[in-house]
mmCIF file of C-alpha atoms in Angstrom:
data_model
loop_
_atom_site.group_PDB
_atom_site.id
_atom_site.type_symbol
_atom_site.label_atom_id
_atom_site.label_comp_id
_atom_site.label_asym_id
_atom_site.label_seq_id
_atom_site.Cartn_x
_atom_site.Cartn_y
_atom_site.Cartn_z
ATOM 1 C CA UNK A 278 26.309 0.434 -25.843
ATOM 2 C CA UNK A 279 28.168 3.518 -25.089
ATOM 3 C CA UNK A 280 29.463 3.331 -21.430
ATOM 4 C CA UNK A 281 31.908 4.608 -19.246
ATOM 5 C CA UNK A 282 34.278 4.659 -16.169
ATOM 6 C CA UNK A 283 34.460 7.613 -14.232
ATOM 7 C CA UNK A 284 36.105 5.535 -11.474
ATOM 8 C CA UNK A 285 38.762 2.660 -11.208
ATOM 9 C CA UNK A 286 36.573 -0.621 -10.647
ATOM 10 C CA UNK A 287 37.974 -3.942 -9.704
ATOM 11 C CA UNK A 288 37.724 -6.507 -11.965
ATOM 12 C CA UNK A 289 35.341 -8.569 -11.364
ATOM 13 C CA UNK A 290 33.859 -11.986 -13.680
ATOM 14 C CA UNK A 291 29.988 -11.580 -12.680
ATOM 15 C CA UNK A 292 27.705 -8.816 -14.488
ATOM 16 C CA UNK A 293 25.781 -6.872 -11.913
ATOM 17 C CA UNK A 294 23.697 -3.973 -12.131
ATOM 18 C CA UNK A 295 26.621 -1.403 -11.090
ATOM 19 C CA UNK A 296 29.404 -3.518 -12.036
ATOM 20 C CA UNK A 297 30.181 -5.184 -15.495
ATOM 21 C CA UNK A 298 33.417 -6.631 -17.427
ATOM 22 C CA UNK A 299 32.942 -6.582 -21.459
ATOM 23 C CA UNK A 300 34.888 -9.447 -22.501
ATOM 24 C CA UNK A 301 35.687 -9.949 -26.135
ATOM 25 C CA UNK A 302 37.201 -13.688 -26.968
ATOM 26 C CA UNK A 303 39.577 -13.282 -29.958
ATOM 27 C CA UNK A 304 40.476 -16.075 -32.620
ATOM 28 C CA UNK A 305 43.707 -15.964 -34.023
ATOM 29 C CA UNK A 306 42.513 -13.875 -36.858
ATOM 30 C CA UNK A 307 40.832 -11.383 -34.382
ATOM 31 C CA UNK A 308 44.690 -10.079 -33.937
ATOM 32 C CA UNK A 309 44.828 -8.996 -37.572
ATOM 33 C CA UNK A 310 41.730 -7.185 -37.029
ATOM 34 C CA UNK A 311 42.777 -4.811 -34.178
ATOM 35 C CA UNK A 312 42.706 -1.135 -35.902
ATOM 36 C CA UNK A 313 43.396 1.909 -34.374
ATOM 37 C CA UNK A 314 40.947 5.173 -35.490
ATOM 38 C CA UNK A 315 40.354 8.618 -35.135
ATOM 39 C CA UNK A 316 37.107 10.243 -34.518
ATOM 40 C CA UNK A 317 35.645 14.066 -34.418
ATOM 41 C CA UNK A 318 32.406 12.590 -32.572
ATOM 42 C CA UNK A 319 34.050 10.365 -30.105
ATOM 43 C CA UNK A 320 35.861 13.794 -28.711
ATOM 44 C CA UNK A 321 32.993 16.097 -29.341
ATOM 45 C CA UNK A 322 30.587 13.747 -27.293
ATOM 46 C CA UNK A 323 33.246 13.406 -24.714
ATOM 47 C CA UNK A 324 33.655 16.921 -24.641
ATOM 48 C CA UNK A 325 30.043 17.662 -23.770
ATOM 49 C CA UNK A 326 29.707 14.847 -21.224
ATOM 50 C CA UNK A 327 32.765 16.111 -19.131
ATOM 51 C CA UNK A 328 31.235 19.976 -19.177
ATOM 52 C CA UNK A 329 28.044 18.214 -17.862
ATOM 53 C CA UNK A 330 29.986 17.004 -14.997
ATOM 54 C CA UNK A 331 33.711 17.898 -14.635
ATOM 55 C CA UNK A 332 34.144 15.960 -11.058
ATOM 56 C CA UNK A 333 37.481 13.847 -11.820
ATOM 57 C CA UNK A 334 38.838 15.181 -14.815
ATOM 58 C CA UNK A 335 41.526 17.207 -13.525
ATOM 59 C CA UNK A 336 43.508 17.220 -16.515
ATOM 60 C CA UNK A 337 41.061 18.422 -18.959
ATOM 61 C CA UNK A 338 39.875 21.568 -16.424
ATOM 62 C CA UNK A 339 41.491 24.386 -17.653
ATOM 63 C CA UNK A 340 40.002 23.496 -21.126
ATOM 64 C CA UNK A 341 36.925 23.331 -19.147
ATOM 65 C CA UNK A 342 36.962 26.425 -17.016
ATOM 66 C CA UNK A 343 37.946 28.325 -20.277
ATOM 67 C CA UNK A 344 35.012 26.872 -22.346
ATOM 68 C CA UNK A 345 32.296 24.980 -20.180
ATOM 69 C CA UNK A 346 30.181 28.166 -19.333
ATOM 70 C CA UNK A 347 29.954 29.430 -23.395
ATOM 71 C CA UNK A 348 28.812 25.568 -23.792
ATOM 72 C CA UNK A 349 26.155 25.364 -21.206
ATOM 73 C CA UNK A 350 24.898 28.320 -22.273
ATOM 74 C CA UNK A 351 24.654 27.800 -25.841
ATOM 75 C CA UNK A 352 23.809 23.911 -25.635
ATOM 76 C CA UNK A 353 22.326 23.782 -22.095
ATOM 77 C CA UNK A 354 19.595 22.164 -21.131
ATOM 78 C CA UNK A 355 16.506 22.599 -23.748
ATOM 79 C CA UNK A 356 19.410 21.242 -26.166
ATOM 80 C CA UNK A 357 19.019 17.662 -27.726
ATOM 81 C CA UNK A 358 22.661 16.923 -26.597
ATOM 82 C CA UNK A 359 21.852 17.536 -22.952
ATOM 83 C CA UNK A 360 19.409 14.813 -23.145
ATOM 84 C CA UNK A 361 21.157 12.655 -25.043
ATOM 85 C CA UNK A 362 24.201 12.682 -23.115
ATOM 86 C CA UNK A 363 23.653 12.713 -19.777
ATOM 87 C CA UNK A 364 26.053 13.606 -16.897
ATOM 88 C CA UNK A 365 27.892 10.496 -14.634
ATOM 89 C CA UNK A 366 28.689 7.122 -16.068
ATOM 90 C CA UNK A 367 25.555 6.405 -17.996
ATOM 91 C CA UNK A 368 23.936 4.835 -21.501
ATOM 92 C CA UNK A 369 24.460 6.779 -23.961
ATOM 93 C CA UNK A 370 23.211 5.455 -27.716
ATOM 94 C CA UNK A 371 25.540 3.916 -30.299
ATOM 95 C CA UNK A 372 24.558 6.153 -32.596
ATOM 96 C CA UNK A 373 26.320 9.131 -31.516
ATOM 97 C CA UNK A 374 29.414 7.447 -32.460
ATOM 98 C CA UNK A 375 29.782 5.328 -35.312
ATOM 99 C CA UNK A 376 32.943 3.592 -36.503
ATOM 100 C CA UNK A 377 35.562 5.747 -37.553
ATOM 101 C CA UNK A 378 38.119 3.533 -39.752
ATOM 102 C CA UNK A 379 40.350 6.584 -40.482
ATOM 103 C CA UNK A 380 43.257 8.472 -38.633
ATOM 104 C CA UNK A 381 42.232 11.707 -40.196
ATOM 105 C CA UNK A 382 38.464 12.270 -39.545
ATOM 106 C CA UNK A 383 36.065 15.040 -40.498
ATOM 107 C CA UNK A 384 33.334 15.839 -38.217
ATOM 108 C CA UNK A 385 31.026 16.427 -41.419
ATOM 109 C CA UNK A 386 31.901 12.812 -42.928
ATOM 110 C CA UNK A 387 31.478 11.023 -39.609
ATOM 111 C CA UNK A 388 27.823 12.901 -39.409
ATOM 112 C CA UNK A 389 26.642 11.845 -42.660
ATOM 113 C CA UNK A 390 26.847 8.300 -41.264
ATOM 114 C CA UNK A 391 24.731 9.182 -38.573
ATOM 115 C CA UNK A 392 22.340 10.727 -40.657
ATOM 116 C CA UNK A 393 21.646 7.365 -42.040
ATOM 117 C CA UNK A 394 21.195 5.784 -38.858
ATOM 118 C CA UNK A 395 18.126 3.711 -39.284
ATOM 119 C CA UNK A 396 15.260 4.981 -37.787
ATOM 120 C CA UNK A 397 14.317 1.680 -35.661
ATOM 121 C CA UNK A 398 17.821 2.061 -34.085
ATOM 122 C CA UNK A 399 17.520 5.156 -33.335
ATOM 123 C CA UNK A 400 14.322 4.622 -31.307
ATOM 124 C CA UNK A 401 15.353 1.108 -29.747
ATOM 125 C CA UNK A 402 18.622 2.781 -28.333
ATOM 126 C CA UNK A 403 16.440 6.019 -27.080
ATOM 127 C CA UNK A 404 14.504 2.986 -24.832
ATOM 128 C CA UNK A 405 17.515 2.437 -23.476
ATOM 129 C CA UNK A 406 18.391 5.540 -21.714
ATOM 130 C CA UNK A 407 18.374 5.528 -18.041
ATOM 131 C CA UNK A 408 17.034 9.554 -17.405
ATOM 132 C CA UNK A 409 14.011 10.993 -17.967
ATOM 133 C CA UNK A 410 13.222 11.576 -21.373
ATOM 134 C CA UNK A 411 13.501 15.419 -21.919
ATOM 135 C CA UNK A 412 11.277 17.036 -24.880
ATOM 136 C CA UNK A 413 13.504 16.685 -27.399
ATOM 137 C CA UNK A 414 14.632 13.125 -26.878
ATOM 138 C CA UNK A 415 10.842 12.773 -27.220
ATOM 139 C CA UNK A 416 10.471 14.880 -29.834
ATOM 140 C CA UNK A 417 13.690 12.335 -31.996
ATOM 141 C CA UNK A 418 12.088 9.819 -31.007
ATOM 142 C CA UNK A 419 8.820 10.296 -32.726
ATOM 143 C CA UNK A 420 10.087 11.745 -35.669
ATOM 144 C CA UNK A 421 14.090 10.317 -36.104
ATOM 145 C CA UNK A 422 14.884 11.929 -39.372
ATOM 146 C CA UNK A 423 14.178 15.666 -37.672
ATOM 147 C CA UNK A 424 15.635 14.453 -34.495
ATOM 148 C CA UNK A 425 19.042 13.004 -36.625
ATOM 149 C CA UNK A 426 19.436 16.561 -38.132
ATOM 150 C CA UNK A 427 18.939 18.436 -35.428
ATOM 151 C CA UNK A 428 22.108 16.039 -33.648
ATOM 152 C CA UNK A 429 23.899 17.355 -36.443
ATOM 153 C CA UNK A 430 23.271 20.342 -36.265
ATOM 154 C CA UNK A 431 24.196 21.093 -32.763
ATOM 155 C CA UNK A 432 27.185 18.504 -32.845
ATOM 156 C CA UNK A 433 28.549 21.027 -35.529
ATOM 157 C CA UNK A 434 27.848 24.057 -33.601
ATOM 158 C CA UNK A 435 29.832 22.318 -30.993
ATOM 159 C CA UNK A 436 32.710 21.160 -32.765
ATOM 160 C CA UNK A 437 33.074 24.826 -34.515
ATOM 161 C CA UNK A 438 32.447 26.412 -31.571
ATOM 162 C CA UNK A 439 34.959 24.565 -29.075
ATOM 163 C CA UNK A 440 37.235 21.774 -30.593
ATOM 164 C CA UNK A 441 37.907 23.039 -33.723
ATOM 165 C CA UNK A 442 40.500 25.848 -33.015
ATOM 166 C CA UNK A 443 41.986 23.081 -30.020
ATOM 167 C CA UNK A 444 42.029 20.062 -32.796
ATOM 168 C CA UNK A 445 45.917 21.102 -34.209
ATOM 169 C CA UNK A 446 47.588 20.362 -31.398
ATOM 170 C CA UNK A 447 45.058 17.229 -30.099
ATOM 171 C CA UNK A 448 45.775 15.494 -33.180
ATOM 172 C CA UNK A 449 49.180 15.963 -32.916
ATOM 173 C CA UNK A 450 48.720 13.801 -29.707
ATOM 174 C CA UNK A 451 46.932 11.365 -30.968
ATOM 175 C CA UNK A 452 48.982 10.935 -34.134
ATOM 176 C CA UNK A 453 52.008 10.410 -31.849
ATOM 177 C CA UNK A 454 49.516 7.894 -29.332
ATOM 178 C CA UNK A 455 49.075 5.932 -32.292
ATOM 179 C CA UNK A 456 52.506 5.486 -33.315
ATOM 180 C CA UNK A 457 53.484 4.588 -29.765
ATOM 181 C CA UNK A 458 51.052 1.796 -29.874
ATOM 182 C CA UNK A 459 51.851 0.652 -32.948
ATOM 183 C CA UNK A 460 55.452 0.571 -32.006
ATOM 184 C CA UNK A 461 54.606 -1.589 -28.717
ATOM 185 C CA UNK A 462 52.329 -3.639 -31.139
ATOM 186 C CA UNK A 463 55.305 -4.906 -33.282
ATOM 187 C CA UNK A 464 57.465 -5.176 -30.412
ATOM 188 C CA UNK A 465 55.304 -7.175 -27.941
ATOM 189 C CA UNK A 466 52.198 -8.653 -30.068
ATOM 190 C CA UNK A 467 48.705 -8.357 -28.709
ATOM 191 C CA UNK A 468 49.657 -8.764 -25.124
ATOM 192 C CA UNK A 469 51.836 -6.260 -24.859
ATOM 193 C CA UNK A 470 49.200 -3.473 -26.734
ATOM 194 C CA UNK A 471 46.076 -4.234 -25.310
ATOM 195 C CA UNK A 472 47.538 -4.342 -21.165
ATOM 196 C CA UNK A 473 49.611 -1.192 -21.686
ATOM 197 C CA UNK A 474 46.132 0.832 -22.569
ATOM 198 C CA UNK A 475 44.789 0.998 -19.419
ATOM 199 C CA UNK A 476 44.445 0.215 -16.014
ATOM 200 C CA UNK A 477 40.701 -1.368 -16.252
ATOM 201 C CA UNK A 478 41.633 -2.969 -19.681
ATOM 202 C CA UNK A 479 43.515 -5.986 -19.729
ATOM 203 C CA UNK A 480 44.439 -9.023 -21.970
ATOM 204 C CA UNK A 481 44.619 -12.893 -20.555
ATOM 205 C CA UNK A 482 43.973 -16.159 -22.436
ATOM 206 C CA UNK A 483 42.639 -14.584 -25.911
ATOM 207 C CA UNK A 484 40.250 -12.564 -24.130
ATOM 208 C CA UNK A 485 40.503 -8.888 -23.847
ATOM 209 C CA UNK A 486 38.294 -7.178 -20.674
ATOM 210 C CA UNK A 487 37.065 -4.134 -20.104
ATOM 211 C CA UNK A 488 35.731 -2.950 -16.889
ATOM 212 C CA UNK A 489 32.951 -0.222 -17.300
ATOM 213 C CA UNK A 490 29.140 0.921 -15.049
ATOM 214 C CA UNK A 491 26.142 0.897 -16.298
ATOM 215 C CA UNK A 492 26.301 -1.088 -19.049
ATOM 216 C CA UNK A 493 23.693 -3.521 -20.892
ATOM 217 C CA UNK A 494 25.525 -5.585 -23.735
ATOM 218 C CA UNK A 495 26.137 -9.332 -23.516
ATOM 219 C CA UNK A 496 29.848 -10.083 -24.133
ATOM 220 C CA UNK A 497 31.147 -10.292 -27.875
ATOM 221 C CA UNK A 498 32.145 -13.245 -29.321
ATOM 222 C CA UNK A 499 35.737 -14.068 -31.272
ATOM 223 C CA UNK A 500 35.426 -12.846 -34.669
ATOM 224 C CA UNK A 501 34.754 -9.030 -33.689
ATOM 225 C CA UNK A 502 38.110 -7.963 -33.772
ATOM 226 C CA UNK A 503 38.417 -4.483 -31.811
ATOM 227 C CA UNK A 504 38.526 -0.619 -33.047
ATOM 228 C CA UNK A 505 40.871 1.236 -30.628
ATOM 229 C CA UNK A 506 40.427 4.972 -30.446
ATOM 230 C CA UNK A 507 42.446 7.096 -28.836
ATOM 231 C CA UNK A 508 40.778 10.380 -27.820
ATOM 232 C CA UNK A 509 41.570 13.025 -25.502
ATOM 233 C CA UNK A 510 38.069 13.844 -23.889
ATOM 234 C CA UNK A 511 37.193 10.512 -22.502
ATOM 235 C CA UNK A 512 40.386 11.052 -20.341
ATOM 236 C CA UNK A 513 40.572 9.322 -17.375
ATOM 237 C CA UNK A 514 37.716 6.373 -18.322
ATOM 238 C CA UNK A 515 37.403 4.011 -20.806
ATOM 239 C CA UNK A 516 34.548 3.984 -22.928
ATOM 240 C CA UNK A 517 33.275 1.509 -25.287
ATOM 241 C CA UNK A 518 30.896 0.721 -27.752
ATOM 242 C CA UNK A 519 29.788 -3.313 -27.498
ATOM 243 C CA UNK A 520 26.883 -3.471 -30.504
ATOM 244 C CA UNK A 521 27.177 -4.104 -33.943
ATOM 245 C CA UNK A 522 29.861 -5.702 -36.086
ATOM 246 C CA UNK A 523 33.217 -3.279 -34.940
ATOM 247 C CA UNK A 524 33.318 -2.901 -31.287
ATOM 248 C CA UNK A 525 35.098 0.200 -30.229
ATOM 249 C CA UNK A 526 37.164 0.909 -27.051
ATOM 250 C CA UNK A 527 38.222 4.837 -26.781
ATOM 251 C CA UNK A 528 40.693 5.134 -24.066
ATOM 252 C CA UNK A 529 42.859 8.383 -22.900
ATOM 253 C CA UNK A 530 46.088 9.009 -25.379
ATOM 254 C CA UNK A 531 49.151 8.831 -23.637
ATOM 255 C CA UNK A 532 50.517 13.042 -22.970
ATOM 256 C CA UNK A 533 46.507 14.584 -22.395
ATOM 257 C CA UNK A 534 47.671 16.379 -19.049
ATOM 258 C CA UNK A 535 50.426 18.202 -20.938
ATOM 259 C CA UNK A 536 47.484 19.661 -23.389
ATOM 260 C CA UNK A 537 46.827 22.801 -21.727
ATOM 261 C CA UNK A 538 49.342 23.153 -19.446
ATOM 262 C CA UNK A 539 51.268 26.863 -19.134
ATOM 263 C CA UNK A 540 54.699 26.470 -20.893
ATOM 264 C CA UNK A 541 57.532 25.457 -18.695
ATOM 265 C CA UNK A 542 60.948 27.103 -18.660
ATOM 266 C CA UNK A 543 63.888 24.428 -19.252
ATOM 267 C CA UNK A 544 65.858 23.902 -16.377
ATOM 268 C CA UNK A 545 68.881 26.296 -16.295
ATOM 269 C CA UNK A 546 71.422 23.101 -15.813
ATOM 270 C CA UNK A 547 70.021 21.797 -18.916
ATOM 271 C CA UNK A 548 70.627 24.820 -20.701
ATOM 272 C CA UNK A 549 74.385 25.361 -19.786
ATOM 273 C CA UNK A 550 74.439 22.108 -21.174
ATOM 274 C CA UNK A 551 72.681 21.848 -24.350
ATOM 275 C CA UNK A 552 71.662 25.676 -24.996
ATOM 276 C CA UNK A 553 68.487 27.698 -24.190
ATOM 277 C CA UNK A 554 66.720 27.225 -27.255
ATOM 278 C CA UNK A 555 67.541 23.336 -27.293
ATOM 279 C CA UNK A 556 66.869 22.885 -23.977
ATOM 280 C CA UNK A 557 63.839 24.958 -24.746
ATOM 281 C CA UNK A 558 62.718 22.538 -27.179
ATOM 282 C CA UNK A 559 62.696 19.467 -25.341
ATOM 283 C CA UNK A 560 60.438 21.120 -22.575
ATOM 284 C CA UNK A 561 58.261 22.194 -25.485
ATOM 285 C CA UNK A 562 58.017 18.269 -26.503
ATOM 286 C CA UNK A 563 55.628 17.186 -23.664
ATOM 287 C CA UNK A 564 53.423 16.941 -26.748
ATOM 288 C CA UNK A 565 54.269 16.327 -29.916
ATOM 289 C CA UNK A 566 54.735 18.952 -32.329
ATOM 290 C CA UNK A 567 55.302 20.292 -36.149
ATOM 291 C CA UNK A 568 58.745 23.007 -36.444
ATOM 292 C CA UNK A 569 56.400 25.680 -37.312
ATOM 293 C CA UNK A 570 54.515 25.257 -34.323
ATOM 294 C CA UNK A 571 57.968 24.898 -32.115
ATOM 295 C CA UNK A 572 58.877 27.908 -34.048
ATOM 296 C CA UNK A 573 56.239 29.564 -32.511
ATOM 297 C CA UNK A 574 56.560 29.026 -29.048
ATOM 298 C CA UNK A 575 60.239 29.532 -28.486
ATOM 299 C CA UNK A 576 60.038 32.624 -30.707
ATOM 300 C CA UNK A 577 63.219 31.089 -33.382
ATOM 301 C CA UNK A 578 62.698 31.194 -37.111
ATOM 302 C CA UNK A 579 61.421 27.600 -38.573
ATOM 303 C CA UNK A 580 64.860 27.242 -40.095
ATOM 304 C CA UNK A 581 66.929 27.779 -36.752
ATOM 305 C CA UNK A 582 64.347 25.426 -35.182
ATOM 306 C CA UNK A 583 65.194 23.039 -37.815
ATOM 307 C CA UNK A 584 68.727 23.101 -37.114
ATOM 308 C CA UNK A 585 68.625 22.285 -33.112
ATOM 309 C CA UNK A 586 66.116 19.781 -34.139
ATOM 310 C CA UNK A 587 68.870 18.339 -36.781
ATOM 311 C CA UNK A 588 71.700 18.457 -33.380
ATOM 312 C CA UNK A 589 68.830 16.882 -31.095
ATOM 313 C CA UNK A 590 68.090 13.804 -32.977
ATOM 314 C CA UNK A 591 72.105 13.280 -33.763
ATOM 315 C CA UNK A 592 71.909 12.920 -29.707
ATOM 316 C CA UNK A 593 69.219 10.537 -29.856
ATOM 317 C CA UNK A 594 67.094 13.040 -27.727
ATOM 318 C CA UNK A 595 64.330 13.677 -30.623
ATOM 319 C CA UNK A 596 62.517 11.433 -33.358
ATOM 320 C CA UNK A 597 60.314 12.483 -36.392
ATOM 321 C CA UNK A 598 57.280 10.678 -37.230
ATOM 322 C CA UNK A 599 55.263 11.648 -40.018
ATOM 323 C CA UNK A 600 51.231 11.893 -39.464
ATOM 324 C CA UNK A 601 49.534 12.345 -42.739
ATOM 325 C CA UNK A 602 51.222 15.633 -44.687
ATOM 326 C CA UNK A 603 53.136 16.564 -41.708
ATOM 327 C CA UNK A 604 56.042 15.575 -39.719
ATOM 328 C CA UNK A 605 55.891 15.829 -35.937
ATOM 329 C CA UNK A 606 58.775 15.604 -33.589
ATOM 330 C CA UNK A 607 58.476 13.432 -30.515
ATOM 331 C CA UNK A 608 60.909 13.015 -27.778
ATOM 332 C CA UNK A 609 62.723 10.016 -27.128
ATOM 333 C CA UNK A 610 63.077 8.161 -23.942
ATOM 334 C CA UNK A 611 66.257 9.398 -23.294
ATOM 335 C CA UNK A 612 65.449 12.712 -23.461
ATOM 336 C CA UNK A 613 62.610 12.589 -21.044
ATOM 337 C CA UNK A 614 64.891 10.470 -18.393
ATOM 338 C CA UNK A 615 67.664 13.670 -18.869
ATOM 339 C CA UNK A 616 64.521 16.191 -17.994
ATOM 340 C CA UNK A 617 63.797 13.836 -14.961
ATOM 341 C CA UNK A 618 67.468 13.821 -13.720
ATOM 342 C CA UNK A 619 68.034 18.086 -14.046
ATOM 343 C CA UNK A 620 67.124 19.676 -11.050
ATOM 344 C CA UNK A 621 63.962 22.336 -11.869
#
């Protein structure tokens, strides 16, 4: 079941009616089966749940401020979203979010699969809601196939609407989360992957936990394997999906506060040192990002860009990493310990 964490939980080993730990016992070929995966409706459901309560998701508000009101109003509460999704860490059905086994999803492809839902899931997991039914839940629930379009429908208007024009530069984050992880994957094995995601996730003995509220699914036994998917809306919980064959955890990407944030000016120290526009460039790198869209923001040609970029990884100070057709350019470790040390 879909469930989240809104606040950090302790750990605990009992189930209780407020309180539960998913546990998921791994084999030793469960560790061939962790995948990571991208998904349109994992951030568009996100999305929607936040601007039904934005309490505690501090770094996603000015993304909310700028867009919550034109989403109420066009999806408020008569919509089928609003009951389908309700506010605070509640159920919400599987079937909003089937597995994604790609890192470059299409919000059209992923709602073809939930087109096809089966109709006896889709009423079982409507049972399991914990609000009110509102007259549209009702009205899926009697008839699925008009209910299943209608999802669509206003999941696309949604996705057009509000995450479309935003999904550039949120990919490039999650392209670059990915890479990270994989990186700490090869380094430190299993261990090292799954208790660097997050503070209420955390790996002991071949068994990976997952705190969440409100949640209804026995644990999963070993031969599951996991789907991890980054995604910038579920920021700061951890949400998870227990049913069915591919359990899914989505979990907050590494850089999501630096999203929206108003550009920063590089330190003037820093730029005696290395230049404006270099300097420049490494305070652009809080989030990943193409040349052409660094050429953008500090207002240099693509090929100039190119250049400093060519002088900053010489230094060690920036890495490529290709995502799909393009190339992104991340900064290195070193690079963000030099922007710690310069005085502002």
């Amino acid at each position: 079941m879909t469930c989240a964490n809104t606040t950090p939980t302790v750990l605990v080993c009992a189930r209780t009616q407020e309180v539960a730990v998913l546990t998921i016992e791994f084999s030793a070929g469960d560790v061939a089966r962790i995948r990571f995966a991208l998904s349109c409706l994992w951030e568009a459901m996100s999305a929607f749940h936040v601007v039904q309560g934005p309490d505690g998701h501090t770094a996603l508000l000015p993304w909310i401020r700028r867009n919550g009101p034109a989403m109420r109003a066009m999806l408020g509460e008569g919509s089928l979203l609003a009951g389908l999704i309700p506010s605070g860490p509640r159920y919400t059905p599987d079937f909003l979010t089937p597995p994604s086994f790609t890192l470059n999803p299409d919000i059209r492809e992923e709602l073809t699969r939930v087109l096809a839902t089966p109709h006896e899931q889709v009423r079982a997991e409507i049972e399991l809601l914990t609000v009110p039914r509102t007259p549209a839940v009702q009205a899926m629930y009697d008839d699925p196939d008009a209910g299943l379009r209608r999802f669509a429908r206003e999941m696309t208007l949604l996705w057009d609407t509000f995450l479309a024009p935003e999904w550039p530069r949120m990919k490039a984050v999650l392209d670059a989360e990915v890479f990270h992880r994989a990186r700490r994957f090869t380094e430190e094995g299993a261990e090292g992957l799954l208790n660097g995601l997050h503070e209420w996730i955390g790996w002991r003995d071949e068994t990976l936990s997952v705190a969440r509220e409100w949640c209804l699914s026995a644990d999963i036994a070993a031969g599951s394997g996991v789907l991890l998917v980054p995604a910038v809306f579920v920021w700061p919980a951890v949400r998870t999906v227990a049913s069915g064959v591919n359990p899914q955890i989505a979990y907050p990407p590494r850089g999501v506060a630096t999203l929206w944030e108003a550009p920063h000016e590089a330190p003037d120290a820093l730029a005696a040192v290395l230049g404006r526009t270099r300097a420049q460039l490494l305070v652009e790198l809080d989030a990943p990002a193409s040349t052409t869209e660094l050429a953008k923001r500090v207002g240099v040609s693509a090929a100039g860009v190119s250049q400093h970029l060519k002088v900053l990884r010489d230094a060690g100070l920036v890495t490529p990493h290709r995502a799909g057709h393009k190339v992104l350019n991340l900064r290195t470790a070193a690079a963000d310990t030099l922007l710690a040390a310069v005085p502002g």
